[in-house]
Amino acid sequence: MKKYFYLAVAACAALAACSKNEVTPIDVDQEITFQTVVNKASSRAMIDGTTYDKTNTFGTVAYAQSTGTPLYIPISEVKYYNLPKNYWSTEKAYYWPKKVELTFYSYSPYYYQESGHTSTKINFTSTKDGLTLNNYSVKDHQETDLMVADPQIDQTPATTKAFGGSWAAGVPTIFHHMLAQLKNVTFQTVDGSDNPWDYTNGHGDGTWEAGDKQFQINEVKILDFYEIGKLNAGLTNTWDIINPVTASYDYYTGTGIFGQVAFSTKAAGEYYLLLPQDLTTGGQKLYIKYTIKTFNGSDWVDEPVEVTTDLKDIITTEKWEMNKKYTLNIRVSLNQIYWDPQVAPWTEDSFDYTVTD
């Protein structure tokens, strides 16, 4: 039996979130705000488009490009404030210094988004060089869309941008997803040339004939992946694997039938978040279990099949990357039984016998 593995990768669109924020007056006269585009977030708090939802909040910090203590705004929550001003800001207003440039680092969300943790802050720390998040367990925070914005360096009131009828310009804040996302694993039957193929021969209940086949997907697992890491966010964003213990995840369990029409193991909007990491030989694996059901004229004969494959052999980039969604398209084909009739030639033999009487 030949098994085909294809990978469809869709890079998730960079998330635009600009915001409007405030700061304490120090020889200043203009409030610091953040520029943001407002639309909607997708299910389970995941953001799929290029907009930042007004119900979300994010964290920000600012450092002054000057001598002395550079911290200007400590890590603070930024919210959207409605009428009359319609802006993104910290609760306490901060203001632009007259002659000092500011560098901003921002992350989202400010609080974890899963139930039971909606009032728990994400524990980022900061320096003038960027943000750090230690011991982050992706497995424990599957509903938190962790993002970090492009750093905004040497900002002044003149570098901020106006937006959508607001009364003030804001610091551009463009977020990027820091995790990878396994969006779906699909199954489809194909022929020897990878074309969709119907092994039921177009039959169904009440019309089955001997030789008809159905395919049933039973289990999909991702095995032996790292799920705890340290995020270093600054001019570049990187993850360090700080816990060598690997995890496994039961991605699908059921009795889904697949065939010429592909079967999706996840419904629209469902996903599994992954820690970005290199994929290695003998490391992270995809496990699938399916059943080939063959009708013999009166009953079904089941043949269970289990396959474990290195994800490195499926994902050609050999890594799970930040800000990317992954769909694994699994193709299953069968080797048709053929006959090769031949005729063995007659074997000639002769015997001598002499009659003496």
PDB file of C-alpha atoms in Angstrom, residues 188-334:
ATOM      1  CA  GLN A 188      -8.597  11.348   1.150  1.00  0.00           C
ATOM      2  CA  THR A 189      -8.302   8.246  -1.021  1.00  0.00           C
ATOM      3  CA  VAL A 190      -6.443   8.547  -4.328  1.00  0.00           C
ATOM      4  CA  ASP A 191      -5.417   6.281  -7.179  1.00  0.00           C
ATOM      5  CA  GLY A 192      -1.850   5.474  -8.186  1.00  0.00           C
ATOM      6  CA  SER A 193      -1.555   8.861  -9.910  1.00  0.00           C
ATOM      7  CA  ASP A 194      -2.717  10.831  -6.853  1.00  0.00           C
ATOM      8  CA  ASN A 195      -6.148  11.584  -8.306  1.00  0.00           C
ATOM      9  CA  PRO A 196      -9.154  11.391  -5.944  1.00  0.00           C
ATOM     10  CA  TRP A 197     -10.547   7.872  -6.207  1.00  0.00           C
ATOM     11  CA  ASP A 198     -13.739   6.180  -5.012  1.00  0.00           C
ATOM     12  CA  TYR A 199     -12.996   2.666  -3.761  1.00  0.00           C
ATOM     13  CA  THR A 200     -16.699   2.087  -3.010  1.00  0.00           C
ATOM     14  CA  ASN A 201     -17.321   2.025  -6.777  1.00  0.00           C
ATOM     15  CA  GLY A 202     -20.175   4.472  -6.291  1.00  0.00           C
ATOM     16  CA  HIS A 203     -22.161   2.063  -4.118  1.00  0.00           C
ATOM     17  CA  GLY A 204     -23.776   2.708  -0.745  1.00  0.00           C
ATOM     18  CA  ASP A 205     -26.129   1.191   1.793  1.00  0.00           C
ATOM     19  CA  GLY A 206     -28.275  -1.489   0.217  1.00  0.00           C
ATOM     20  CA  THR A 207     -26.200  -1.614  -2.960  1.00  0.00           C
ATOM     21  CA  TRP A 208     -22.840  -2.880  -1.703  1.00  0.00           C
ATOM     22  CA  GLU A 209     -21.065  -5.400  -3.893  1.00  0.00           C
ATOM     23  CA  ALA A 210     -18.163  -7.700  -3.190  1.00  0.00           C
ATOM     24  CA  GLY A 211     -14.887  -5.797  -3.399  1.00  0.00           C
ATOM     25  CA  ASP A 212     -16.306  -2.420  -2.336  1.00  0.00           C
ATOM     26  CA  LYS A 213     -14.133  -0.661   0.261  1.00  0.00           C
ATOM     27  CA  GLN A 214     -14.657   2.016   2.872  1.00  0.00           C
ATOM     28  CA  PHE A 215     -11.950   3.860   4.809  1.00  0.00           C
ATOM     29  CA  GLN A 216     -12.449   4.866   8.429  1.00  0.00           C
ATOM     30  CA  ILE A 217     -10.065   7.194  10.311  1.00  0.00           C
ATOM     31  CA  ASN A 218      -9.810   6.214  13.990  1.00  0.00           C
ATOM     32  CA  GLU A 219      -6.937   8.140  15.587  1.00  0.00           C
ATOM     33  CA  VAL A 220      -4.565  11.000  14.839  1.00  0.00           C
ATOM     34  CA  LYS A 221      -1.839  11.958  17.311  1.00  0.00           C
ATOM     35  CA  ILE A 222       1.158  14.240  17.318  1.00  0.00           C
ATOM     36  CA  LEU A 223       3.905  12.706  19.406  1.00  0.00           C
ATOM     37  CA  ASP A 224       7.096  13.748  21.191  1.00  0.00           C
ATOM     38  CA  PHE A 225       6.988  17.520  20.692  1.00  0.00           C
ATOM     39  CA  TYR A 226       8.320  20.234  22.999  1.00  0.00           C
ATOM     40  CA  GLU A 227       5.656  22.411  24.577  1.00  0.00           C
ATOM     41  CA  ILE A 228       7.450  24.611  27.140  1.00  0.00           C
ATOM     42  CA  GLY A 229       9.763  27.376  26.006  1.00  0.00           C
ATOM     43  CA  LYS A 230      11.271  30.810  26.580  1.00  0.00           C
ATOM     44  CA  LEU A 231      10.282  33.619  24.207  1.00  0.00           C
ATOM     45  CA  ASN A 232      12.890  36.280  23.466  1.00  0.00           C
ATOM     46  CA  ALA A 233      11.248  39.235  21.729  1.00  0.00           C
ATOM     47  CA  GLY A 234      13.144  42.286  20.506  1.00  0.00           C
ATOM     48  CA  LEU A 235      14.493  43.171  17.092  1.00  0.00           C
ATOM     49  CA  THR A 236      14.048  39.464  16.323  1.00  0.00           C
ATOM     50  CA  ASN A 237      11.752  36.896  17.958  1.00  0.00           C
ATOM     51  CA  THR A 238      13.082  33.487  18.970  1.00  0.00           C
ATOM     52  CA  TRP A 239      11.999  30.554  21.129  1.00  0.00           C
ATOM     53  CA  ASP A 240      14.377  28.556  23.327  1.00  0.00           C
ATOM     54  CA  ILE A 241      13.411  25.033  24.381  1.00  0.00           C
ATOM     55  CA  ILE A 242      13.986  25.084  28.130  1.00  0.00           C
ATOM     56  CA  ASN A 243      12.235  21.854  29.101  1.00  0.00           C
ATOM     57  CA  PRO A 244      13.543  18.682  27.385  1.00  0.00           C
ATOM     58  CA  VAL A 245      10.409  16.735  28.362  1.00  0.00           C
ATOM     59  CA  THR A 246       8.227  16.076  25.332  1.00  0.00           C
ATOM     60  CA  ALA A 247       4.447  15.878  25.147  1.00  0.00           C
ATOM     61  CA  SER A 248       1.877  14.123  22.975  1.00  0.00           C
ATOM     62  CA  TYR A 249      -1.589  15.149  21.886  1.00  0.00           C
ATOM     63  CA  ASP A 250      -4.627  13.128  20.770  1.00  0.00           C
ATOM     64  CA  TYR A 251      -5.603  15.281  17.817  1.00  0.00           C
ATOM     65  CA  TYR A 252      -8.553  13.146  16.694  1.00  0.00           C
ATOM     66  CA  THR A 253     -10.426  10.078  17.923  1.00  0.00           C
ATOM     67  CA  GLY A 254     -13.497   8.805  16.113  1.00  0.00           C
ATOM     68  CA  THR A 255     -14.879   6.797  13.206  1.00  0.00           C
ATOM     69  CA  GLY A 256     -14.880   9.304  10.382  1.00  0.00           C
ATOM     70  CA  ILE A 257     -15.337   7.876   6.891  1.00  0.00           C
ATOM     71  CA  PHE A 258     -13.086   9.268   4.172  1.00  0.00           C
ATOM     72  CA  GLY A 259     -12.866   8.536   0.482  1.00  0.00           C
ATOM     73  CA  GLN A 260     -12.901  10.446  -2.775  1.00  0.00           C
ATOM     74  CA  VAL A 261     -14.193  13.430  -0.789  1.00  0.00           C
ATOM     75  CA  ALA A 262     -11.660  14.486   1.850  1.00  0.00           C
ATOM     76  CA  PHE A 263     -12.542  14.129   5.532  1.00  0.00           C
ATOM     77  CA  SER A 264     -11.462  16.903   7.950  1.00  0.00           C
ATOM     78  CA  THR A 265     -10.571  15.874  11.479  1.00  0.00           C
ATOM     79  CA  LYS A 266     -11.227  19.413  12.768  1.00  0.00           C
ATOM     80  CA  ALA A 267     -14.240  21.635  12.236  1.00  0.00           C
ATOM     81  CA  ALA A 268     -13.839  25.199  10.991  1.00  0.00           C
ATOM     82  CA  GLY A 269     -12.287  27.410  13.656  1.00  0.00           C
ATOM     83  CA  GLU A 270     -10.713  24.548  15.613  1.00  0.00           C
ATOM     84  CA  TYR A 271      -6.955  24.194  15.935  1.00  0.00           C
ATOM     85  CA  TYR A 272      -4.072  23.098  18.142  1.00  0.00           C
ATOM     86  CA  LEU A 273      -1.387  25.615  19.064  1.00  0.00           C
ATOM     87  CA  LEU A 274       2.236  24.501  18.855  1.00  0.00           C
ATOM     88  CA  LEU A 275       5.516  25.788  20.223  1.00  0.00           C
ATOM     89  CA  PRO A 276       7.742  26.764  17.267  1.00  0.00           C
ATOM     90  CA  GLN A 277      10.603  24.251  17.069  1.00  0.00           C
ATOM     91  CA  ASP A 278      12.920  22.387  14.743  1.00  0.00           C
ATOM     92  CA  LEU A 279      11.683  18.977  13.618  1.00  0.00           C
ATOM     93  CA  THR A 280      14.253  16.204  13.900  1.00  0.00           C
ATOM     94  CA  THR A 281      14.713  12.648  12.680  1.00  0.00           C
ATOM     95  CA  GLY A 282      13.298  10.319  15.302  1.00  0.00           C
ATOM     96  CA  GLY A 283      11.788  13.303  17.123  1.00  0.00           C
ATOM     97  CA  GLN A 284       8.308  14.752  16.590  1.00  0.00           C
ATOM     98  CA  LYS A 285       5.989  12.276  14.883  1.00  0.00           C
ATOM     99  CA  LEU A 286       2.558  11.949  13.322  1.00  0.00           C
ATOM    100  CA  TYR A 287       0.639   8.803  14.270  1.00  0.00           C
ATOM    101  CA  ILE A 288      -2.458   7.736  12.366  1.00  0.00           C
ATOM    102  CA  LYS A 289      -4.669   4.691  12.731  1.00  0.00           C
ATOM    103  CA  TYR A 290      -7.311   3.890  10.145  1.00  0.00           C
ATOM    104  CA  THR A 291      -9.378   0.890   9.100  1.00  0.00           C
ATOM    105  CA  ILE A 292      -9.868  -0.476   5.581  1.00  0.00           C
ATOM    106  CA  LYS A 293     -13.298  -2.106   5.419  1.00  0.00           C
ATOM    107  CA  THR A 294     -13.822  -4.549   2.525  1.00  0.00           C
ATOM    108  CA  PHE A 295     -17.227  -5.998   1.615  1.00  0.00           C
ATOM    109  CA  ASN A 296     -17.024  -9.705   0.727  1.00  0.00           C
ATOM    110  CA  GLY A 297     -20.564 -10.063  -0.535  1.00  0.00           C
ATOM    111  CA  SER A 298     -22.223 -10.674   2.800  1.00  0.00           C
ATOM    112  CA  ASP A 299     -20.151  -8.928   5.467  1.00  0.00           C
ATOM    113  CA  TRP A 300     -17.387  -6.397   6.048  1.00  0.00           C
ATOM    114  CA  VAL A 301     -13.823  -7.518   6.668  1.00  0.00           C
ATOM    115  CA  ASP A 302     -11.793  -4.996   8.701  1.00  0.00           C
ATOM    116  CA  GLU A 303      -8.070  -4.406   8.242  1.00  0.00           C
ATOM    117  CA  PRO A 304      -6.609  -1.979  10.831  1.00  0.00           C
ATOM    118  CA  VAL A 305      -3.597   0.039   9.666  1.00  0.00           C
ATOM    119  CA  GLU A 306      -1.224   2.055  11.888  1.00  0.00           C
ATOM    120  CA  VAL A 307       1.392   4.440  10.552  1.00  0.00           C
ATOM    121  CA  THR A 308       3.951   6.505  12.507  1.00  0.00           C
ATOM    122  CA  THR A 309       5.970   9.014  10.481  1.00  0.00           C
ATOM    123  CA  ASP A 310       8.541  11.637  11.401  1.00  0.00           C
ATOM    124  CA  LEU A 311       6.953  15.065  10.919  1.00  0.00           C
ATOM    125  CA  LYS A 312      10.292  16.128   9.471  1.00  0.00           C
ATOM    126  CA  ASP A 313       9.517  13.888   6.483  1.00  0.00           C
ATOM    127  CA  ILE A 314       6.155  15.602   5.919  1.00  0.00           C
ATOM    128  CA  ILE A 315       6.965  19.252   6.619  1.00  0.00           C
ATOM    129  CA  THR A 316       9.695  20.082   4.135  1.00  0.00           C
ATOM    130  CA  THR A 317      10.831  23.193   6.028  1.00  0.00           C
ATOM    131  CA  GLU A 318      11.679  20.827   8.928  1.00  0.00           C
ATOM    132  CA  LYS A 319      10.271  23.197  11.537  1.00  0.00           C
ATOM    133  CA  TRP A 320       7.094  24.592  13.049  1.00  0.00           C
ATOM    134  CA  GLU A 321       7.371  28.321  12.475  1.00  0.00           C
ATOM    135  CA  MET A 322       5.862  31.321  14.244  1.00  0.00           C
ATOM    136  CA  ASN A 323       2.828  32.986  12.671  1.00  0.00           C
ATOM    137  CA  LYS A 324       2.020  29.976  10.437  1.00  0.00           C
ATOM    138  CA  LYS A 325      -0.988  27.671  10.177  1.00  0.00           C
ATOM    139  CA  TYR A 326      -0.419  24.107   9.035  1.00  0.00           C
ATOM    140  CA  THR A 327      -2.751  21.666   7.309  1.00  0.00           C
ATOM    141  CA  LEU A 328      -1.535  18.095   6.774  1.00  0.00           C
ATOM    142  CA  ASN A 329      -3.252  16.440   3.818  1.00  0.00           C
ATOM    143  CA  ILE A 330      -2.935  12.661   4.071  1.00  0.00           C
ATOM    144  CA  ARG A 331      -3.476  10.664   0.877  1.00  0.00           C
ATOM    145  CA  VAL A 332      -4.165   6.923   0.978  1.00  0.00           C
ATOM    146  CA  SER A 333      -4.080   4.659  -2.077  1.00  0.00           C
ATOM    147  CA  LEU A 334      -4.256   0.920  -2.615  1.00  0.00           C
TER     148      LEU A 334
END
